[in-house]
Short mmCIF file of C-alpha atoms in Angstrom, two decimals:
data_model
loop_
_atom_site.label_atom_id
_atom_site.label_comp_id
_atom_site.label_asym_id
_atom_site.label_seq_id
_atom_site.Cartn_x
_atom_site.Cartn_y
_atom_site.Cartn_z
CA MET A 1452 39.34 25.61 37.38
CA SER A 1453 37.32 28.28 35.66
CA ASP A 1454 35.60 31.06 37.60
CA LYS A 1455 32.18 29.71 36.69
CA ILE A 1456 32.87 26.21 37.99
CA ARG A 1457 34.33 27.58 41.22
CA VAL A 1458 31.32 29.82 41.81
CA ALA A 1459 28.97 26.90 41.07
CA ALA A 1460 30.89 24.74 43.57
CA ALA A 1461 30.60 27.48 46.21
CA GLY A 1462 26.87 27.72 45.54
CA ILE A 1463 26.53 23.96 46.06
CA VAL A 1464 28.48 24.19 49.36
CA ILE A 1465 26.06 26.90 50.53
CA GLY A 1466 22.93 25.07 49.34
CA LEU A 1467 23.92 21.76 50.92
CA SER A 1468 25.01 23.49 54.15
CA ALA A 1469 21.60 25.15 54.30
CA VAL A 1470 19.79 21.83 53.86
CA LEU A 1471 22.04 20.24 56.48
CA LEU A 1472 21.38 23.02 59.00
CA VAL A 1473 17.61 22.72 58.57
CA SER A 1474 17.91 18.93 59.04
CA PHE A 1475 19.80 19.58 62.27
CA GLY A 1476 17.27 22.02 63.65
CA ASN A 1477 17.36 25.44 61.96
CA PRO A 1478 13.94 26.85 60.97
CA GLN A 1479 12.50 25.68 57.66
CA ASN A 1480 13.87 27.57 54.62
CA MET A 1481 16.32 29.24 57.02
CA GLY A 1482 19.45 27.14 56.80
CA PHE A 1483 21.06 30.51 56.35
CA CYS A 1484 19.63 33.99 56.59
CA ILE A 1485 22.17 36.70 57.22
CA ALA A 1486 19.54 39.28 58.16
CA CYS A 1487 17.63 36.90 60.45
CA PHE A 1488 20.80 35.57 62.08
CA ILE A 1489 22.20 39.03 62.79
CA ARG A 1490 18.77 39.92 64.18
CA ASP A 1491 18.70 36.78 66.36
CA SER A 1492 22.23 37.49 67.59
CA VAL A 1493 21.57 41.10 68.58
CA GLY A 1494 18.44 39.80 70.29
CA ALA A 1495 20.53 37.26 72.19
CA MET A 1496 22.69 40.19 73.31
CA LYS A 1497 19.48 41.94 74.44
CA PHE A 1498 19.63 44.89 72.06
CA HIS A 1499 16.02 43.97 71.36
CA SER A 1500 13.72 41.80 73.40
CA ALA A 1501 11.44 40.10 70.87
CA PRO A 1502 11.18 36.77 72.71
CA ILE A 1503 10.92 34.50 69.63
CA VAL A 1504 14.03 35.75 67.79
CA GLN A 1505 16.85 35.64 70.31
CA TYR A 1506 19.74 33.25 69.75
CA PHE A 1507 23.44 33.86 69.23
CA ARG A 1508 23.93 32.29 65.78
CA PRO A 1509 27.31 30.57 65.37
CA GLU A 1510 26.81 30.66 61.58
CA ILE A 1511 27.57 34.41 61.59
CA VAL A 1512 30.76 33.85 63.61
CA GLY A 1513 31.77 31.04 61.24
CA ILE A 1514 31.21 33.09 58.08
CA VAL A 1515 33.32 36.00 59.35
CA LEU A 1516 36.09 33.77 60.69
CA GLY A 1517 36.09 31.52 57.61
CA SER A 1518 36.56 34.57 55.42
CA PHE A 1519 39.20 35.99 57.78
CA ALA A 1520 41.25 32.77 57.89
CA ILE A 1521 41.18 32.02 54.18
CA SER A 1522 41.89 35.64 53.22
CA VAL A 1523 44.97 35.61 55.46
CA VAL A 1524 46.15 32.33 53.87
CA PHE A 1525 45.78 33.58 50.28
CA GLY A 1526 46.95 37.17 50.84
CA ASP A 1527 43.52 38.74 50.37
CA PHE A 1528 43.45 40.08 53.91
CA ARG A 1529 43.95 43.76 53.11
CA PRO A 1530 42.63 46.01 55.86
CA ARG A 1531 41.08 49.18 54.49
CA ALA A 1532 38.41 51.67 55.46
CA GLY A 1533 37.29 55.24 54.96
CA SER A 1534 34.79 55.01 52.10
CA SER A 1535 31.82 56.89 53.60
CA PRO A 1536 31.56 54.78 56.78
CA VAL A 1537 28.58 56.66 58.21
CA LEU A 1538 26.61 56.42 54.96
CA ARG A 1539 27.41 52.71 54.85
CA PHE A 1540 26.06 52.35 58.40
CA ILE A 1541 22.83 54.06 57.33
CA ILE A 1542 22.53 51.99 54.15
CA GLY A 1543 23.13 48.80 56.17
CA PHE A 1544 20.40 49.94 58.55
CA ALA A 1545 18.00 50.43 55.62
CA VAL A 1546 18.90 47.05 54.11
CA MET A 1547 18.06 45.32 57.39
CA THR A 1548 14.74 47.18 57.59
CA GLY A 1549 13.78 45.99 54.10
CA ALA A 1550 14.94 42.44 54.80
CA LEU A 1551 12.91 42.18 58.00
CA VAL A 1552 9.78 43.44 56.27
CA PHE A 1553 10.21 40.68 53.68
CA LEU A 1554 11.52 38.25 56.34
CA GLY A 1555 14.84 37.32 54.83
CA CYS A 1556 18.05 38.46 53.21
CA PRO A 1557 18.70 37.71 49.52
CA LEU A 1558 20.22 34.36 50.48
CA ARG A 1559 17.11 33.32 52.38
CA MET A 1560 15.00 34.56 49.47
CA VAL A 1561 16.73 31.96 47.28
CA LEU A 1562 16.33 29.29 49.98
CA ARG A 1563 12.63 30.15 50.27
CA LEU A 1564 12.21 29.84 46.51
CA ALA A 1565 13.96 26.47 46.67
CA GLY A 1566 11.53 25.40 49.39
CA GLY A 1567 8.58 26.20 47.14
CA ASP A 1568 7.63 29.46 48.90
CA LEU A 1569 6.08 31.48 46.08
CA ASN A 1570 5.88 34.62 48.25
CA ALA A 1571 9.57 34.98 47.48
CA VAL A 1572 8.80 35.44 43.77
CA THR A 1573 7.50 38.99 44.19
CA ALA A 1574 10.42 39.61 46.53
CA LEU A 1575 12.80 38.48 43.79
CA LEU A 1576 11.17 40.92 41.36
CA GLY A 1577 11.59 43.72 43.91
CA PHE A 1578 15.20 42.72 44.52
CA VAL A 1579 15.97 42.79 40.78
CA ALA A 1580 14.19 46.16 40.42
CA GLY A 1581 16.22 47.61 43.30
CA ILE A 1582 19.45 46.36 41.75
CA GLY A 1583 18.39 47.82 38.40
CA VAL A 1584 17.86 51.25 39.93
CA GLY A 1585 21.17 50.95 41.76
CA CYS A 1586 22.93 50.13 38.48
CA ILE A 1587 21.53 53.28 36.87
CA PHE A 1588 23.19 55.32 39.61
CA LEU A 1589 26.41 53.30 39.29
CA SER A 1590 26.54 53.83 35.54
CA ASN A 1591 26.16 57.55 36.12
CA GLY A 1592 29.08 57.71 38.50
CA PHE A 1593 27.68 56.77 41.91
CA SER A 1594 30.52 56.20 44.35
CA LEU A 1595 30.90 56.14 48.12
CA GLY A 1596 34.50 57.21 47.61
CA ARG A 1597 37.89 55.62 48.06
CA ALA A 1598 38.98 53.57 51.04
CA LYS A 1599 42.49 53.86 52.46
CA GLU A 1600 44.81 51.18 53.71
CA GLU A 1601 44.51 50.44 57.40
CA SER A 1602 46.62 48.59 59.97
CA HIS A 1603 46.32 44.86 60.57
CA ALA A 1604 45.09 45.65 64.08
CA GLU A 1605 42.20 47.64 62.62
CA GLY A 1606 41.40 44.93 60.08
CA SER A 1607 41.55 42.11 62.65
CA ALA A 1608 39.41 43.87 65.26
CA PHE A 1609 36.03 42.69 64.00
CA PRO A 1610 37.02 39.01 63.62
CA ALA A 1611 38.56 39.26 67.11
CA VAL A 1612 35.29 40.59 68.51
CA MET A 1613 33.49 37.64 66.88
CA ILE A 1614 35.87 35.19 68.59
CA PHE A 1615 35.42 36.99 71.92
CA LEU A 1616 31.61 36.91 71.69
CA PHE A 1617 31.62 33.26 70.68
CA ILE A 1618 33.81 32.29 73.64
CA LEU A 1619 31.55 34.33 75.90
CA PHE A 1620 28.52 32.55 74.44
CA LEU A 1621 30.08 29.14 75.17
CA ALA A 1622 31.54 30.01 78.56
CA VAL A 1623 28.81 32.18 80.09
CA PRO A 1624 25.58 31.44 78.21
CA SER A 1625 23.55 32.99 81.02
CA LEU A 1626 24.62 36.40 79.73
CA PHE A 1627 22.62 35.77 76.55
CA ALA A 1628 18.90 35.52 75.90
CA PHE A 1629 17.59 32.28 74.37
CA SER A 1630 14.20 32.04 72.68
CA GLU A 1631 12.02 29.32 74.14
CA SER A 1632 9.64 29.28 71.18
CA GLY A 1633 9.53 30.54 67.59
CA PRO A 1634 12.37 30.65 65.03
CA GLY A 1635 14.95 31.69 67.64
CA SER A 1636 14.38 28.44 69.54
CA MET A 1637 15.11 26.38 66.44
CA HIS A 1638 18.77 25.86 65.77
CA ALA A 1639 21.34 23.28 64.76
CA PRO A 1640 23.93 22.21 67.36
CA VAL A 1641 26.56 24.90 67.96
CA TRP A 1642 29.52 23.14 66.37
CA ILE A 1643 27.60 22.06 63.28
CA ALA A 1644 26.36 25.64 62.83
CA LEU A 1645 29.88 26.99 63.29
CA ALA A 1646 31.33 24.46 60.83
CA ALA A 1647 28.67 25.26 58.21
CA GLY A 1648 29.39 28.96 58.67
CA LEU A 1649 33.12 28.38 58.23
CA ALA A 1650 32.51 26.38 55.04
CA VAL A 1651 30.28 29.08 53.61
CA GLY A 1652 32.71 31.82 54.66
CA ILE A 1653 35.63 30.08 52.96
CA ALA A 1654 33.68 29.22 49.79
CA SER A 1655 32.20 32.71 49.47
CA GLU A 1656 35.49 34.49 50.10
CA ARG A 1657 37.35 32.48 47.49
CA THR A 1658 34.69 33.06 44.81
CA ARG A 1659 33.37 36.58 45.79
CA LEU A 1660 29.93 35.00 45.62
CA CYS A 1661 27.25 37.64 46.08
CA MET A 1662 23.51 37.47 45.63
CA ALA A 1663 23.21 41.10 44.51
CA GLY A 1664 26.38 40.90 42.41
CA GLY A 1665 24.91 38.11 40.30
CA VAL A 1666 22.07 40.28 39.04
CA ARG A 1667 24.10 43.50 39.03
CA ASP A 1668 26.82 42.10 36.76
CA ILE A 1669 24.21 41.15 34.17
CA PHE A 1670 22.83 44.69 34.09
CA LEU A 1671 26.23 46.36 34.12
CA ILE A 1672 28.55 44.18 32.09
CA ARG A 1673 26.52 41.21 30.81
CA ASP A 1674 28.56 38.85 32.95
CA TYR A 1675 26.83 35.75 34.28
CA THR A 1676 29.57 34.33 36.52
CA LEU A 1677 28.11 35.33 39.89
CA LEU A 1678 24.59 34.47 38.81
CA ILE A 1679 25.75 30.87 38.46
CA GLY A 1680 26.36 30.87 42.23
CA PHE A 1681 22.82 32.12 42.77
CA ALA A 1682 21.49 29.35 40.50
CA ALA A 1683 23.69 26.67 42.12
CA ILE A 1684 22.35 27.55 45.59
CA PHE A 1685 18.80 27.32 44.27
CA VAL A 1686 19.24 23.98 42.50
CA SER A 1687 21.24 22.26 45.26
CA THR A 1688 18.80 23.42 47.95
CA LEU A 1689 15.82 22.42 45.81
CA ILE A 1690 17.22 18.92 45.36
CA GLY A 1691 18.08 18.73 49.06
CA ASN A 1692 14.55 19.81 50.01
CA LEU A 1693 12.99 17.26 47.65
CA VAL A 1694 15.18 14.46 49.02
CA THR A 1695 14.47 15.37 52.66
CA GLY A 1696 10.75 15.94 52.03
CA ARG A 1697 10.84 19.66 52.79
CA PHE A 1698 9.57 21.04 49.50
CA SER A 1699 6.10 22.54 49.67
CA LEU A 1700 4.90 24.63 46.73
CA GLY A 1701 2.47 27.45 47.40
CA LEU A 1702 1.74 30.82 48.94
CA ALA A 1703 -0.14 29.93 52.12
CA ASP A 1704 1.35 28.65 55.38
CA GLN A 1705 4.95 28.94 54.26
CA PRO A 1706 7.44 28.94 57.13
CA VAL A 1707 8.38 32.38 58.53
CA SER A 1708 6.83 34.34 55.67
CA HIS A 1709 3.78 36.40 54.74
CA SER A 1710 1.76 37.04 51.60
CA MET A 1711 1.60 40.83 51.48
CA HIS A 1712 3.15 40.91 48.03
CA LEU A 1713 3.54 44.68 47.68
CA TRP A 1714 5.60 44.77 50.87
CA ASN A 1715 7.62 41.71 49.91
CA PHE A 1716 8.41 43.54 46.67
CA LEU A 1717 9.24 46.88 48.31
CA GLY A 1718 11.17 45.31 51.18
CA MET A 1719 13.48 43.50 48.79
CA PHE A 1720 13.64 46.57 46.53
CA VAL A 1721 15.32 48.31 49.47
CA VAL A 1722 17.66 45.36 49.94
CA GLY A 1723 18.56 45.26 46.22
CA LEU A 1724 19.22 48.99 45.95
CA GLY A 1725 21.09 49.14 49.24
CA SER A 1726 23.19 46.10 48.39
CA VAL A 1727 24.32 47.64 45.11
CA MET A 1728 25.23 50.85 46.91
CA LEU A 1729 27.25 48.89 49.49
CA GLY A 1730 28.95 46.81 46.78
CA GLY A 1731 27.38 43.56 47.90
CA CYS A 1732 24.57 41.73 49.68
CA PRO A 1733 24.53 41.12 53.46
CA LEU A 1734 26.47 37.85 53.03
CA ARG A 1735 29.13 39.65 51.01
CA GLN A 1736 29.36 42.38 53.67
CA LEU A 1737 30.19 39.70 56.27
CA ILE A 1738 32.82 38.23 53.96
CA LEU A 1739 34.40 41.65 53.32
CA ALA A 1740 34.30 42.37 57.07
CA GLY A 1741 36.32 39.16 57.53
CA GLU A 1742 38.83 40.37 54.91
CA GLY A 1743 39.54 43.43 57.04
CA ASN A 1744 37.23 45.86 55.28
CA GLY A 1745 36.22 48.39 57.94
CA ASP A 1746 33.57 49.94 55.69
CA SER A 1747 31.78 46.61 55.50
CA VAL A 1748 32.05 46.29 59.28
CA MET A 1749 30.18 49.60 59.46
CA ALA A 1750 27.51 48.20 57.12
CA VAL A 1751 27.21 45.09 59.32
CA LEU A 1752 26.94 47.25 62.45
CA GLY A 1753 24.28 49.30 60.65
CA MET A 1754 22.41 46.07 59.94
CA ALA A 1755 22.72 45.06 63.59
CA ALA A 1756 21.38 48.44 64.75
CA GLY A 1757 18.64 48.22 62.15
CA ALA A 1758 17.63 44.79 63.43
CA ALA A 1759 17.37 46.04 67.01
CA VAL A 1760 15.31 49.06 65.98
CA ALA A 1761 13.13 46.92 63.70
CA HIS A 1762 12.03 44.84 66.68
CA ASN A 1763 11.98 47.59 69.30
CA PHE A 1764 9.71 49.73 67.13
CA SER A 1765 7.65 47.02 65.41
CA LEU A 1766 9.07 47.60 61.93
CA ALA A 1767 9.70 43.90 61.30
CA SER A 1768 6.94 41.81 59.77
CA SER A 1769 5.20 39.11 61.74
CA ALA A 1770 5.24 35.65 60.21
CA GLY A 1771 1.84 35.05 58.66
CA THR A 1772 0.40 38.55 58.97
CA GLY A 1773 3.14 40.70 57.40
CA PRO A 1774 4.20 44.24 58.23
CA GLY A 1775 2.22 46.64 60.38
CA ILE A 1776 1.90 50.34 59.69
CA ASN A 1777 5.31 51.10 61.25
CA GLY A 1778 7.03 48.64 58.95
CA LYS A 1779 5.35 50.07 55.88
CA ILE A 1780 6.30 53.64 56.79
CA ALA A 1781 9.86 52.51 57.51
CA VAL A 1782 10.20 50.88 54.08
CA VAL A 1783 8.98 54.04 52.34
CA ILE A 1784 11.41 56.17 54.36
CA ALA A 1785 14.21 53.71 53.56
CA ILE A 1786 13.51 53.98 49.82
CA VAL A 1787 13.45 57.78 49.91
CA MET A 1788 16.63 57.89 51.99
CA LEU A 1789 18.55 55.46 49.75
CA LEU A 1790 17.51 57.34 46.60
CA ALA A 1791 18.60 60.62 48.21
CA ILE A 1792 22.01 59.21 49.20
CA ALA A 1793 22.43 57.66 45.75
CA ALA A 1794 21.56 60.94 44.02
CA ILE A 1795 23.87 63.02 46.20
CA LYS A 1796 26.78 60.61 45.84
CA THR A 1797 26.26 60.45 42.09
CA ALA A 1798 26.29 64.22 41.63
CA ARG A 1799 29.32 64.86 43.83
CA ARG A 1800 31.61 62.18 42.58
CA GLU A 1801 35.25 62.42 43.53
CA GLY A 1802 37.83 61.93 40.78
CA MET B 366 48.00 56.20 27.54
CA ILE B 367 44.90 56.56 29.68
CA GLU B 368 45.42 55.39 33.25
CA VAL B 369 42.35 54.57 35.31
CA ASP B 370 43.30 54.70 38.97
CA CYS B 371 40.90 52.50 40.91
CA ARG B 372 42.95 52.15 44.08
CA GLY B 373 40.71 52.30 47.14
CA LEU B 374 37.61 51.56 45.09
CA SER B 375 35.69 48.37 45.64
CA CYS B 376 33.66 46.35 43.20
CA PRO B 377 31.88 47.02 40.99
CA GLU B 378 33.25 50.56 40.61
CA PRO B 379 36.56 49.56 38.96
CA VAL B 380 34.65 47.61 36.32
CA VAL B 381 32.26 50.51 35.71
CA ARG B 382 35.21 52.90 35.28
CA THR B 383 36.99 50.43 33.01
CA LYS B 384 33.89 50.14 30.87
CA LYS B 385 33.60 53.94 30.61
CA ALA B 386 37.27 54.38 29.75
CA LEU B 387 37.11 51.69 27.06
CA LYS B 388 34.28 53.53 25.34
CA ASP B 389 36.61 56.38 24.38
CA ASN B 390 39.95 54.62 24.34
CA ALA B 391 41.17 51.41 22.73
CA GLU B 392 44.10 50.98 25.09
CA ILE B 393 44.08 51.70 28.80
CA ASP B 394 45.85 50.80 32.02
CA VAL B 395 43.70 50.12 35.07
CA ILE B 396 45.21 50.13 38.55
CA VAL B 397 43.40 48.17 41.25
CA ASP B 398 44.40 47.19 44.77
CA ASN B 399 42.24 44.20 45.59
CA ARG B 400 41.98 40.77 44.03
CA ALA B 401 38.21 40.88 43.51
CA SER B 402 38.58 43.99 41.34
CA LEU B 403 41.61 42.50 39.57
CA GLU B 404 39.63 39.42 38.56
CA ASN B 405 36.50 41.36 37.64
CA VAL B 406 38.33 43.88 35.44
CA LYS B 407 40.32 41.10 33.74
CA ARG B 408 37.15 39.10 33.15
CA TYR B 409 35.33 42.11 31.72
CA ALA B 410 38.19 43.11 29.43
CA SER B 411 38.57 39.53 28.20
CA ALA B 412 34.86 39.42 27.44
CA MET B 413 35.36 42.58 25.36
CA LYS B 414 37.93 40.59 23.30
CA LYS B 415 40.82 42.63 24.62
CA ALA B 416 44.34 41.47 25.35
CA VAL B 417 44.79 41.63 29.11
CA ASN B 418 48.00 41.58 31.11
CA ALA B 419 48.27 42.23 34.85
CA VAL B 420 51.49 43.05 36.69
CA GLN B 421 51.79 43.46 40.45
CA GLU B 422 53.18 46.84 41.51
CA GLY B 423 53.67 46.93 45.27
CA SER B 424 50.29 46.35 46.88
CA ALA B 425 48.43 47.10 43.63
CA TRP B 426 48.10 45.61 40.16
CA ARG B 427 48.46 47.38 36.84
CA ILE B 428 46.16 45.81 34.28
CA SER B 429 47.11 46.61 30.68
CA ILE B 430 44.14 46.37 28.35
CA ARG B 431 44.96 46.52 24.63
#
């Protein structure tokens, strides 16, 4: 099977899983959202206390464990770490800030487009612009440095923590916070969510599907393989939304979104630039974390910390009204910080 | 023979370095240590109409691009 067909198949698995999850209770246009689900999960663990976005999302557990299991089976489980872990934490933090100002990761951006949410169009332009800027740095030698091989214990630690938290969530739910209203209160049954996560984790690991990679590879090497995954998610979700009557074209009253276009653009600019610097979008970071990549674990932890801070300090946008002043300042700081890191790590490239 | 050592680097850096090396050299060897980079470098070199051959060497792969 050619790469392109495999990536398209993975995209269809993701798109149909997303439609399924919304049918079973996830918020509209949020079958999957890596940023939102990490945010909900850290809220469930009370790292922030925004009452409408607290739920321990089994999809995240499933994605990491699906990637972990399938990478062990096919010999792709290769624990490694040491490529600027602290910078990756900071970049992950910035990516989460941008995503929560837009209200979605790149995957949810595609799902929103497929639901007819035109606010995601400016976000897509920002995302592509951020990737373009990132590619300029990459072409000029940007690198976060080499990773080194690590032990299997090190590589398995993050998947093990996921299993531990999931068991804790099932066995002692009273330890966790559960939203009673808002997006956090809307979720598919636990086992369906876990199964969908596993399917997406397996499909994405086998194909290296990545939202940022699709656009990046066009800029860098004129390769369209990963973009086919992006397109397959869009088309399969669009068809699913049309069939289930969930397609609604327009700007106003779109689910969990806002129409402050400049901030949708800039928020996803941060996500695009940061994702290129990390070597992949938030979904890809989860997949790499499952493969034993400690640097991606640091990026995921940075995203988790970013999500907590975004809600504790009102950086995240509100659905309907968009970002407040704190969110706008945070996005500007994130852009400056990412450009500074990119410039420094381009100038001082190791051999 | 130019050897581009991409061990420890994750995508897309190996592809970027391959692209750079191919600008100045017709024949290179690229060494990668993860399957994503292996497939990306092979795909890129094939798209450049190069002959590509990959051999596993321990935990890494040597990709000959001619």
